Short mmCIF file of C-alpha atoms and ligand atoms in Angstrom, two decimals:
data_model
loop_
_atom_site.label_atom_id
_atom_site.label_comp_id
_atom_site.label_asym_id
_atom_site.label_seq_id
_atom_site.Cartn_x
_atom_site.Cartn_y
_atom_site.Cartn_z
CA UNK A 1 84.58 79.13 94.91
CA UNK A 2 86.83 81.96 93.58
CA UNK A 3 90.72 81.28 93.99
CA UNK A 4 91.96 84.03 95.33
CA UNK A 5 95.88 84.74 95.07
CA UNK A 6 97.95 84.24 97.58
CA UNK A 7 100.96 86.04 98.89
CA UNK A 8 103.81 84.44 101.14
CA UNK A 9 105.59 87.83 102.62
CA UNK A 10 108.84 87.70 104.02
CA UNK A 11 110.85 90.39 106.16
CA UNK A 12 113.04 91.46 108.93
CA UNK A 13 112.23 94.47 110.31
CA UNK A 14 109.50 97.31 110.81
CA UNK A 15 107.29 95.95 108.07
CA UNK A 16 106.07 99.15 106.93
CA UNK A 17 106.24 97.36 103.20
CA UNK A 18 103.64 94.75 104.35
CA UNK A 19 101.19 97.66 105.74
CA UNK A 20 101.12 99.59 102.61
CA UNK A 21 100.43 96.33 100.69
CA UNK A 22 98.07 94.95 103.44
CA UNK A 23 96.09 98.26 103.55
CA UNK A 24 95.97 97.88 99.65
CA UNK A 25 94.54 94.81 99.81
CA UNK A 26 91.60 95.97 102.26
CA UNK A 27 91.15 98.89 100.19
CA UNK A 28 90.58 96.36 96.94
CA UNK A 29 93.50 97.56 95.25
CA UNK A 30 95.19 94.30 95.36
CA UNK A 31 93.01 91.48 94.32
CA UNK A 32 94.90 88.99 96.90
CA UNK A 33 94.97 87.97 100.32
CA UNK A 34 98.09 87.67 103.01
CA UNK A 35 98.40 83.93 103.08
CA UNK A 36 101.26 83.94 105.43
CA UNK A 37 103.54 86.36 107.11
CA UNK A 38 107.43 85.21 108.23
CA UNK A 39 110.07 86.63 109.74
CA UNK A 40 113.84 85.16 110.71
CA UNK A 41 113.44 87.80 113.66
CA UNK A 42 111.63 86.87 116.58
CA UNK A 43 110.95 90.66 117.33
CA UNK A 44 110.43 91.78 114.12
CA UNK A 45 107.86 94.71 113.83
CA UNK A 46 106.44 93.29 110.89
CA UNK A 47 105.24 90.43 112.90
CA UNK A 48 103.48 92.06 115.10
CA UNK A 49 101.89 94.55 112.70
CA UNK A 50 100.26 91.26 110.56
CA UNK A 51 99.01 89.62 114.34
CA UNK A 52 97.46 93.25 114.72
CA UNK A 53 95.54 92.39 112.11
CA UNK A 54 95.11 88.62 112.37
CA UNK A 55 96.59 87.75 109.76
CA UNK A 56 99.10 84.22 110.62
CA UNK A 57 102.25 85.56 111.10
CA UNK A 58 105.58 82.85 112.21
CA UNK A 59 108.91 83.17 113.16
CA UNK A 60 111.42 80.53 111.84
CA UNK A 61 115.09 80.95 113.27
CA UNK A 62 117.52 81.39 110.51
CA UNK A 63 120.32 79.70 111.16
CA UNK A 64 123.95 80.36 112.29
CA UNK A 65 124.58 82.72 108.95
CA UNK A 66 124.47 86.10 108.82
CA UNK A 67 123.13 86.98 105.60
CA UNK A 68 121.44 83.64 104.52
CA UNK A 69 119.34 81.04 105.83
CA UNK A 70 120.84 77.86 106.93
CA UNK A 71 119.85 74.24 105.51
CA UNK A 72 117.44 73.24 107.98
CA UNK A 73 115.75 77.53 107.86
CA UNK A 74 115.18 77.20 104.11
CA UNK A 75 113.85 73.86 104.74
CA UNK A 76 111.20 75.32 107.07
CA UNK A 77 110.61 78.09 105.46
CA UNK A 78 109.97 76.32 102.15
CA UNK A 79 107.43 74.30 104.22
CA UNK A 80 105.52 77.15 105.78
CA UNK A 81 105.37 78.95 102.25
CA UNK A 82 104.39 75.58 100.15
CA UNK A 83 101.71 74.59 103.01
CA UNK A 84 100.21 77.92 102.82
CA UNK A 85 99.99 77.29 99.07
CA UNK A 86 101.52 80.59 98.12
CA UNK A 87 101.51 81.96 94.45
CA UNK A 88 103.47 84.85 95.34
CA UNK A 89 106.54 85.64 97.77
CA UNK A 90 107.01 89.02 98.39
CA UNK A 91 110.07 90.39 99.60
CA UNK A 92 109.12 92.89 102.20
CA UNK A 93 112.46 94.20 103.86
CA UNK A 94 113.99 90.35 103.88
CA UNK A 95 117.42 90.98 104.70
CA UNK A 96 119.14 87.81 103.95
CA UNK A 97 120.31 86.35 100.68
CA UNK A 98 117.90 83.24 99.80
CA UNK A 99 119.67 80.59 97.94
CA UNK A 100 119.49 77.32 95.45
CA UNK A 101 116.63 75.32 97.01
CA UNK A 102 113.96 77.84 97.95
CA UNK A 103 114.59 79.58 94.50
CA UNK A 104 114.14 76.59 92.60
CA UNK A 105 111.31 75.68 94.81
CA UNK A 106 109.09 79.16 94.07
CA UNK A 107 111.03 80.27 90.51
CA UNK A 108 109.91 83.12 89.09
CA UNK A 109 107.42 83.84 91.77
CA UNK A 110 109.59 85.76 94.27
CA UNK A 111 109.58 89.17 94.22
CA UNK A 112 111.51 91.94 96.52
CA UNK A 113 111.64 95.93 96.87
CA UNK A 114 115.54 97.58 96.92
CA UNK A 115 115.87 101.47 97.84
CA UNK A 116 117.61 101.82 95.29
CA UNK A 117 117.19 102.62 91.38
CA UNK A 118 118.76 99.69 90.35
CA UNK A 119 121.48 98.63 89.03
CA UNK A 120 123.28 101.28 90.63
CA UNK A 121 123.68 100.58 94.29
CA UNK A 122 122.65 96.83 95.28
CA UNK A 123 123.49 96.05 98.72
CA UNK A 124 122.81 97.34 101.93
CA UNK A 125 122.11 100.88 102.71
CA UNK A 126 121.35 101.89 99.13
CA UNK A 127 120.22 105.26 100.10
CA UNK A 128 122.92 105.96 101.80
CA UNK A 129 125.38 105.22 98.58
CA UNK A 130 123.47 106.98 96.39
CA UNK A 131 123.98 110.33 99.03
CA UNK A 132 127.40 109.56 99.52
CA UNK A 133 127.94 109.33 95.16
CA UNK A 134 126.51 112.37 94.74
CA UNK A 135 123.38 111.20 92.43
CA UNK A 136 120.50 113.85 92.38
CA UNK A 137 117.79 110.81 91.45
CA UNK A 138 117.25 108.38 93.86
CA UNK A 139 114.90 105.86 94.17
CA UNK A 140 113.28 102.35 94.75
CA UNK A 141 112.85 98.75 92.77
CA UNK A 142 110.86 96.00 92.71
CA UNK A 143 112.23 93.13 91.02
CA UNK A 144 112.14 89.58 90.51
CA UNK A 145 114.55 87.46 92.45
CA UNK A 146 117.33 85.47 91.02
CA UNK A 147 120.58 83.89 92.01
CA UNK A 148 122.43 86.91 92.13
CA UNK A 149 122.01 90.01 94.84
CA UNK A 150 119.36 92.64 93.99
CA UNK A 151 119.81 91.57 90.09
CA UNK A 152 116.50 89.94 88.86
CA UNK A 153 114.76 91.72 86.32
CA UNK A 154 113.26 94.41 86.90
CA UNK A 155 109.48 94.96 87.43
CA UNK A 156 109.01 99.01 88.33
CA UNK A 157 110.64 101.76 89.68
CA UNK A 158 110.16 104.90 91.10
CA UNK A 159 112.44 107.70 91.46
CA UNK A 160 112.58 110.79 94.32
CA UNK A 161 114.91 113.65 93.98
CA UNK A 162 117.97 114.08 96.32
CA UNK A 163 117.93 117.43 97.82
CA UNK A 164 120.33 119.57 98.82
CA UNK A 165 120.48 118.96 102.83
CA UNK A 166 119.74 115.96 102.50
CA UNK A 167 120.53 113.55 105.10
CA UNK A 168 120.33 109.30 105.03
CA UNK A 169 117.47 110.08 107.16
CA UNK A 170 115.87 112.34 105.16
CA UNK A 171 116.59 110.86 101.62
CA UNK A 172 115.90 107.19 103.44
CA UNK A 173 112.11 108.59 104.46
CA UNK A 174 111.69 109.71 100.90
CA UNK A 175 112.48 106.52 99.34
CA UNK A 176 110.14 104.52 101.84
CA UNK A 177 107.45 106.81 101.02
CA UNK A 178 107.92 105.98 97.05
CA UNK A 179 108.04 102.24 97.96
CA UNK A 180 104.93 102.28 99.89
CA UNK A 181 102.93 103.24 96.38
CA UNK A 182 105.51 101.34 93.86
CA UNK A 183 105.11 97.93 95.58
CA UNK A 184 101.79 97.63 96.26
CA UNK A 185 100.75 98.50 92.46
CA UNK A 186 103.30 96.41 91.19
CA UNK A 187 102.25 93.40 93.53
CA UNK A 188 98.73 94.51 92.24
CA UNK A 189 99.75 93.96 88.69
CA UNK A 190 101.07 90.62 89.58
CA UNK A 191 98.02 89.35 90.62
CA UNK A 192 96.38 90.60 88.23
CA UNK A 193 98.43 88.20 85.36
CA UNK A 194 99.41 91.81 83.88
CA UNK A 195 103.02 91.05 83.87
CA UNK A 196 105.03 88.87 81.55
CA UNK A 197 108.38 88.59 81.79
CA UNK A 198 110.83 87.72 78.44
CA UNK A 199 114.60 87.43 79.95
CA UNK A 200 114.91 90.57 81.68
CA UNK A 201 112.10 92.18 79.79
CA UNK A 202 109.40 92.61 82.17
CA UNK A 203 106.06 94.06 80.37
CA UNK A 204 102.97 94.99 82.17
CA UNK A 205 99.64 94.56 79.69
CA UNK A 206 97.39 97.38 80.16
C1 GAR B 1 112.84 98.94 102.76
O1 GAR B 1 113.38 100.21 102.57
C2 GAR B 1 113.34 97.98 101.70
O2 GAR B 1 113.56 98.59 100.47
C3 GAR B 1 114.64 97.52 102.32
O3 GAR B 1 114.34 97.38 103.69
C4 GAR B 1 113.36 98.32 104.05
C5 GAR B 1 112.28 97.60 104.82
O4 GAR B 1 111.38 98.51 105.39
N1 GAR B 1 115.05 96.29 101.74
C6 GAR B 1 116.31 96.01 101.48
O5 GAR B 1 117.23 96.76 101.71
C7 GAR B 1 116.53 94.64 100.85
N2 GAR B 1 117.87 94.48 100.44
P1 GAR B 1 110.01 98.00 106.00
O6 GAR B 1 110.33 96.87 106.97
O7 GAR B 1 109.48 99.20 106.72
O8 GAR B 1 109.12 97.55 104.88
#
């Protein structure tokens, strides 16, 4: 039997991330399946977006920090991921730091999308920076996950223009729009073994 590769995805909120990437994946654009979907928010969208589609999707309480996951969280959470023998965790819209254990436990096989073209403008509300600075290229990421915040090296990116007018709202729908087709080709890559990675070189073989 073939092995297919597996994704762990991870995030907090609508989930429109995993939808683009789950809708590649039924279109055989993404030779993978959804192994597991989790969420530290009981009433995240993106949770009930993967049971739409039947796809196992849990809920593991985070802990009482606000921007990571406590002890006994990354415990779990490295349990669900290692039981549903993940090869790749995909950050879709994860909104809390992850830390020490569950990095050394799935190194160099976590990856996340920032709105952002980074390195200008980790954090939270990246569009939102990028209007307020002034740029007139904005953008989106998707890296590999290290230690530090939105600093792994750097797998593709894909820039939108800032318009005059704009609004967060407006530049904020652009950039989601670019992520929807940046992550789900880079994921695609990934499973294809087209990426290697040399410090923060990250090459994709054609
Ligand atoms: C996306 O814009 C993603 O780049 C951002 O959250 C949104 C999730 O949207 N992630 C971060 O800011 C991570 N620091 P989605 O739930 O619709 O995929």
């Amino acid at each position: 039997m073939k092995n297919t590769f597996r994704l762990g995805i991870l995030g907090s909120g609508q989930g429109s991330n995993f939808v683009a990437i789950a809708d590649a994946i039924t279109a055989g654009k993404i030779p993978a399946e959804i192994a597991v979907v989790v969420s530290d928010v009981e009433s995240a969208g993106i949770l009930t977006r993967a049971r739409e589609r039947q796809l196992p999707a849990r809920f593991i309480a985070p802990g009482k920090f606000r921007t990571k996951l406590d002890e006994d969280a990354e415990r779990e959470f490295v349990k669900v991921l290692t039981e549903a023998k993940v090869d790749l965790i995909v950050l879709a819209g994860f909104m809390r730091v992850l830390k020490g254990d569950f990095l050394r436990a799935f190194e160099g096989r976590i990856v996340n999308i920032h709105p952002s073209l980074l390195p200008s403008f980790p954090g939270l509300e990246s569009w939102r920076q990028a209007l307020d600075y002034g740029v007139k290229l904005a953008g989106c990421t998707v890296h590999f996950v290290d230690a530090g915040v939105d600093s792994g090296a750097i797998i593709g990116q894909q820039s939108v223009p800032v318009l005059d007018g704009d609004t967060a709202e407006t530049l904020h729908a652009r950039i989601h729009a670019a992520e929807h087709e940046l992550y789900p080709q880079c994921v695609a890559a990934l499973a294809r073994g087209e990426i290697s990675v040399a410090g923060r070189k990250v090459c994709w073989k054609k």
